[in-house]
PDB file of C-alpha atoms in Angstrom:
ATOM      1  CA  LEU A   1       0.512  -0.789 -11.021  1.00 31.00           C
ATOM      2  CA  ILE A   2      -3.235  -0.487 -10.750  1.00 34.00           C
ATOM      3  CA  SER A   3      -5.196  -3.509  -9.678  1.00 37.00           C
ATOM      4  CA  LYS A   4      -8.964  -3.749  -9.846  1.00 34.00           C
ATOM      5  CA  ILE A   5     -10.518  -4.948  -6.601  1.00 34.00           C
ATOM      6  CA  LYS A   6     -14.208  -4.751  -7.437  1.00 35.00           C
ATOM      7  CA  ASN A   7     -14.673  -8.380  -8.515  1.00 36.00           C
ATOM      8  CA  THR A   8     -12.856 -10.148  -5.708  1.00 36.00           C
ATOM      9  CA  GLU A   9     -14.502 -13.482  -6.521  1.00 39.00           C
ATOM     10  CA  SER A  10     -11.914 -14.026  -9.259  1.00 39.00           C
ATOM     11  CA  PHE A  11      -9.183 -12.163  -7.410  1.00 40.00           C
ATOM     12  CA  THR A  12      -6.578 -14.800  -6.557  1.00 45.00           C
ATOM     13  CA  PHE A  13      -3.866 -12.785  -4.874  1.00 45.00           C
ATOM     14  CA  GLY A  14      -2.306 -15.659  -2.929  1.00 45.00           C
ATOM     15  CA  GLN A  15      -1.656 -17.850  -5.948  1.00 41.00           C
ATOM     16  CA  SER A  16       0.476 -15.227  -7.666  1.00 46.00           C
ATOM     17  CA  LEU A  17       2.616 -14.775  -4.550  1.00 43.00           C
ATOM     18  CA  GLN A  18       3.652 -18.384  -4.039  1.00 44.00           C
ATOM     19  CA  ASN A  19       7.314 -19.119  -4.601  1.00 43.00           C
ATOM     20  CA  VAL A  20       8.135 -15.493  -5.331  1.00 45.00           C
ATOM     21  CA  GLY A  21      11.379 -15.744  -3.365  1.00 47.00           C
ATOM     22  CA  CYS A  22      11.552 -12.115  -2.273  1.00 60.00           C
ATOM     23  CA  GLU A  23      13.207 -12.734   1.080  1.00 62.00           C
ATOM     24  CA  ASP A  24      16.548 -11.537  -0.297  1.00 69.00           C
ATOM     25  CA  ALA A  25      15.139  -8.507  -2.137  1.00 79.00           C
ATOM     26  CA  ASN A  26      14.895  -5.231  -0.244  1.00 89.00           C
ATOM     27  CA  TYR A  27      12.571  -2.421  -1.296  1.00 92.00           C
ATOM     28  CA  ASP A  28      10.685   0.620  -0.092  1.00 92.00           C
ATOM     29  CA  ILE A  29       7.083  -0.209  -1.004  1.00 94.00           C
ATOM     30  CA  LEU A  30       4.203   2.225  -0.621  1.00 94.00           C
ATOM     31  CA  PHE A  31       0.633   0.986  -0.998  1.00 97.00           C
ATOM     32  CA  LEU A  32      -2.123   3.450  -1.872  1.00 96.00           C
ATOM     33  CA  ILE A  33      -5.397   1.732  -1.037  1.00 97.00           C
ATOM     34  CA  ASP A  34      -8.763   2.964  -2.257  1.00 97.00           C
ATOM     35  CA  SER A  35     -11.069   3.121   0.754  1.00 97.00           C
ATOM     36  CA  SER A  36     -13.979   4.780  -1.047  1.00 96.00           C
ATOM     37  CA  SER A  37     -17.633   3.832  -0.673  1.00 95.00           C
ATOM     38  CA  SER A  38     -17.700   1.951  -3.980  1.00 94.00           C
ATOM     39  CA  VAL A  39     -15.083  -0.532  -2.733  1.00 96.00           C
ATOM     40  CA  GLY A  40     -17.172  -1.779   0.175  1.00 95.00           C
ATOM     41  CA  GLU A  41     -15.842  -2.884   3.533  1.00 96.00           C
ATOM     42  CA  PRO A  42     -15.696  -6.645   2.718  1.00 96.00           C
ATOM     43  CA  ASN A  43     -13.528  -5.965  -0.346  1.00 96.00           C
ATOM     44  CA  PHE A  44     -11.385  -3.507   1.619  1.00 97.00           C
ATOM     45  CA  LYS A  45     -10.721  -6.224   4.218  1.00 97.00           C
ATOM     46  CA  LYS A  46      -9.774  -8.656   1.410  1.00 96.00           C
ATOM     47  CA  VAL A  47      -7.222  -6.150   0.175  1.00 97.00           C
ATOM     48  CA  LEU A  48      -5.737  -5.857   3.669  1.00 97.00           C
ATOM     49  CA  ASP A  49      -5.522  -9.656   3.882  1.00 96.00           C
ATOM     50  CA  TRP A  50      -3.732  -9.695   0.530  1.00 96.00           C
ATOM     51  CA  ILE A  51      -1.227  -7.093   1.730  1.00 96.00           C
ATOM     52  CA  VAL A  52      -0.409  -9.339   4.687  1.00 95.00           C
ATOM     53  CA  LYS A  53       0.208 -12.246   2.277  1.00 95.00           C
ATOM     54  CA  PHE A  54       2.277  -9.986   0.035  1.00 95.00           C
ATOM     55  CA  ALA A  55       4.381  -8.744   2.961  1.00 93.00           C
ATOM     56  CA  ASP A  56       4.996 -12.304   4.087  1.00 92.00           C
ATOM     57  CA  THR A  57       7.096 -12.880   0.945  1.00 92.00           C
ATOM     58  CA  PHE A  58       9.636 -10.277   2.123  1.00 92.00           C
ATOM     59  CA  GLU A  59      12.016  -9.934   5.028  1.00 91.00           C
ATOM     60  CA  LEU A  60      10.806  -6.787   6.800  1.00 90.00           C
ATOM     61  CA  GLY A  61      13.091  -4.509   8.752  1.00 86.00           C
ATOM     62  CA  ASN A  62      15.042  -1.278   8.879  1.00 85.00           C
ATOM     63  CA  ASP A  63      17.730  -2.515   6.480  1.00 86.00           C
ATOM     64  CA  LYS A  64      15.376  -4.914   4.692  1.00 90.00           C
ATOM     65  CA  THR A  65      12.063  -4.236   2.938  1.00 91.00           C
ATOM     66  CA  ARG A  66       9.939  -1.420   4.359  1.00 91.00           C
ATOM     67  CA  ILE A  67       6.229  -1.179   3.595  1.00 93.00           C
ATOM     68  CA  GLY A  68       4.052   1.871   4.070  1.00 93.00           C
ATOM     69  CA  ILE A  69       0.303   2.139   3.556  1.00 95.00           C
ATOM     70  CA  ILE A  70      -1.812   5.140   2.625  1.00 95.00           C
ATOM     71  CA  THR A  71      -5.588   4.778   2.492  1.00 97.00           C
ATOM     72  CA  TYR A  72      -7.686   7.278   0.635  1.00 96.00           C
ATOM     73  CA  ALA A  73     -11.238   8.333  -0.115  1.00 95.00           C
ATOM     74  CA  ASP A  74     -12.237  11.960   0.572  1.00 93.00           C
ATOM     75  CA  GLU A  75      -9.312  12.187   2.988  1.00 94.00           C
ATOM     76  CA  ILE A  76      -5.801  10.733   2.994  1.00 94.00           C
ATOM     77  CA  SER A  77      -4.683   8.606   5.927  1.00 92.00           C
ATOM     78  CA  TYR A  78      -1.106   7.430   6.366  1.00 89.00           C
ATOM     79  CA  ALA A  79      -1.985   4.139   8.047  1.00 92.00           C
ATOM     80  CA  ILE A  80       1.563   2.791   8.321  1.00 91.00           C
ATOM     81  CA  THR A  81       4.712   4.800   7.658  1.00 87.00           C
ATOM     82  CA  MET A  82       7.828   3.072   6.385  1.00 85.00           C
ATOM     83  CA  ASP A  83       9.971   4.291   9.235  1.00 77.00           C
ATOM     84  CA  HIS A  84       8.132   2.018  11.652  1.00 73.00           C
ATOM     85  CA  ASN A  85      10.577  -0.774  12.317  1.00 71.00           C
ATOM     86  CA  LEU A  86       7.851  -3.386  12.751  1.00 75.00           C
ATOM     87  CA  LEU A  87       8.456  -7.093  12.991  1.00 80.00           C
ATOM     88  CA  LYS A  88       6.216  -9.163  10.729  1.00 88.00           C
ATOM     89  CA  GLU A  89       3.598  -9.999  13.365  1.00 89.00           C
ATOM     90  CA  GLU A  90       3.421  -6.351  14.457  1.00 90.00           C
ATOM     91  CA  PHE A  91       3.071  -5.281  10.827  1.00 92.00           C
ATOM     92  CA  TYR A  92       0.301  -7.832  10.223  1.00 93.00           C
ATOM     93  CA  SER A  93      -1.539  -6.655  13.323  1.00 93.00           C
ATOM     94  CA  SER A  94      -1.207  -3.016  12.249  1.00 94.00           C
ATOM     95  CA  VAL A  95      -2.531  -3.800   8.762  1.00 95.00           C
ATOM     96  CA  ARG A  96      -5.564  -5.613  10.155  1.00 93.00           C
ATOM     97  CA  LYS A  97      -6.406  -2.570  12.317  1.00 95.00           C
ATOM     98  CA  ILE A  98      -6.623  -0.204   9.335  1.00 97.00           C
ATOM     99  CA  THR A  99     -10.147   1.166   9.151  1.00 96.00           C
ATOM    100  CA  TYR A 100     -12.374   1.519   6.132  1.00 97.00           C
ATOM    101  CA  GLN A 101     -13.182   5.178   5.407  1.00 94.00           C
ATOM    102  CA  LYS A 102     -15.946   5.501   2.757  1.00 95.00           C
ATOM    103  CA  GLY A 103     -16.286   8.535   0.544  1.00 95.00           C
ATOM    104  CA  ASN A 104     -15.242   9.574  -2.955  1.00 94.00           C
ATOM    105  CA  THR A 105     -12.380   8.065  -4.971  1.00 93.00           C
ATOM    106  CA  TYR A 106      -9.721  10.790  -4.875  1.00 93.00           C
ATOM    107  CA  THR A 107      -6.809   8.921  -6.421  1.00 93.00           C
ATOM    108  CA  GLY A 108      -5.217  12.136  -7.683  1.00 92.00           C
ATOM    109  CA  LYS A 109      -5.170  13.579  -4.184  1.00 92.00           C
ATOM    110  CA  ALA A 110      -3.618  10.339  -2.873  1.00 93.00           C
ATOM    111  CA  LEU A 111      -0.938  10.318  -5.572  1.00 91.00           C
ATOM    112  CA  ALA A 112      -0.102  13.967  -4.890  1.00 90.00           C
ATOM    113  CA  HIS A 113       0.216  13.179  -1.171  1.00 89.00           C
ATOM    114  CA  ALA A 114       2.444  10.179  -1.921  1.00 90.00           C
ATOM    115  CA  ALA A 115       4.682  12.302  -4.159  1.00 88.00           C
ATOM    116  CA  GLU A 116       4.941  15.131  -1.628  1.00 87.00           C
ATOM    117  CA  TYR A 117       5.172  13.101   1.571  1.00 85.00           C
ATOM    118  CA  GLY A 118       5.169   9.324   1.073  1.00 84.00           C
ATOM    119  CA  PHE A 119       8.222   9.207  -1.177  1.00 83.00           C
ATOM    120  CA  THR A 120      10.350  11.329   1.149  1.00 84.00           C
ATOM    121  CA  ALA A 121      12.460  10.702   4.217  1.00 83.00           C
ATOM    122  CA  MET A 122       9.603  12.213   6.235  1.00 81.00           C
ATOM    123  CA  GLY A 123       7.399   9.346   5.023  1.00 80.00           C
ATOM    124  CA  GLY A 124      10.055   6.780   5.898  1.00 83.00           C
ATOM    125  CA  MET A 125      11.600   6.296   2.441  1.00 87.00           C
ATOM    126  CA  ARG A 126      15.315   5.770   2.443  1.00 89.00           C
ATOM    127  CA  ASP A 127      17.651   7.930   0.396  1.00 85.00           C
ATOM    128  CA  PRO A 128      17.910   6.579  -3.174  1.00 81.00           C
ATOM    129  CA  GLU A 129      21.703   6.542  -2.903  1.00 86.00           C
ATOM    130  CA  TYR A 130      21.382   3.549  -0.556  1.00 86.00           C
ATOM    131  CA  GLY A 131      20.092   1.541  -3.516  1.00 86.00           C
ATOM    132  CA  TYR A 132      16.664   0.502  -2.249  1.00 88.00           C
ATOM    133  CA  PRO A 133      14.219   0.510  -5.179  1.00 91.00           C
ATOM    134  CA  ARG A 134      11.045   2.512  -4.557  1.00 90.00           C
ATOM    135  CA  ILE A 135       7.753   0.945  -5.558  1.00 92.00           C
ATOM    136  CA  ALA A 136       4.204   2.302  -5.415  1.00 92.00           C
ATOM    137  CA  ILE A 137       1.279  -0.097  -5.642  1.00 95.00           C
ATOM    138  CA  ILE A 138      -2.146   1.443  -6.154  1.00 94.00           C
ATOM    139  CA  LEU A 139      -5.167  -0.708  -5.375  1.00 95.00           C
ATOM    140  CA  THR A 140      -8.406   0.832  -6.576  1.00 92.00           C
ATOM    141  CA  ASP A 141     -11.789  -0.267  -7.885  1.00 89.00           C
ATOM    142  CA  GLY A 142     -12.110   2.256 -10.645  1.00 80.00           C
ATOM    143  CA  ARG A 143     -11.912   5.731 -12.031  1.00 81.00           C
ATOM    144  CA  SER A 144     -10.730   8.603  -9.905  1.00 86.00           C
ATOM    145  CA  GLN A 145     -13.238  11.324  -9.073  1.00 84.00           C
ATOM    146  CA  ASP A 146     -10.516  13.957  -9.183  1.00 88.00           C
ATOM    147  CA  TYR A 147      -7.818  14.866 -11.664  1.00 78.00           C
ATOM    148  CA  LEU A 148      -4.536  13.011 -11.896  1.00 69.00           C
ATOM    149  CA  SER A 149      -2.865  15.797 -13.866  1.00 60.00           C
ATOM    150  CA  GLY A 150      -0.523  17.942 -11.870  1.00 52.00           C
ATOM    151  CA  VAL A 151       0.767  14.946  -9.964  1.00 53.00           C
ATOM    152  CA  ARG A 152       4.526  14.868 -10.294  1.00 49.00           C
ATOM    153  CA  GLY A 153       5.473  12.329 -12.962  1.00 46.00           C
ATOM    154  CA  SER A 154       2.001  12.103 -14.550  1.00 44.00           C
TER     155      SER A 154
END
């Protein structure tokens, strides 16, 4: 899932999340958030606010939904790993503390990192045999400045 964040004036995240009813659904969700210079800090903060609203539709916990966040530009930063057993308010606070990086849009590098680390037990993902669906959500404002080929599954 790739969502454009450049034109946030028409970006109505909250409306699409109302009445989703995800409290009973349990997932391992990994966000890859573009933190490049072209996004801009105000838009980056809007994305973080949306993630808080998104997370609020789930029951978070060790045996519930786990959410991890990777930010990327020139460098990759694992802002929140899924193995953090954060209560909702702690998760919200952690999300709001994520810093904007600036730099190039290296989506390929972020996807490779997610494949090698984020979608493993080391990154907090649970073993697939436990039945928790794994979901990656990529939020970016545009074209990657590196190659996506070579990323597992591309």
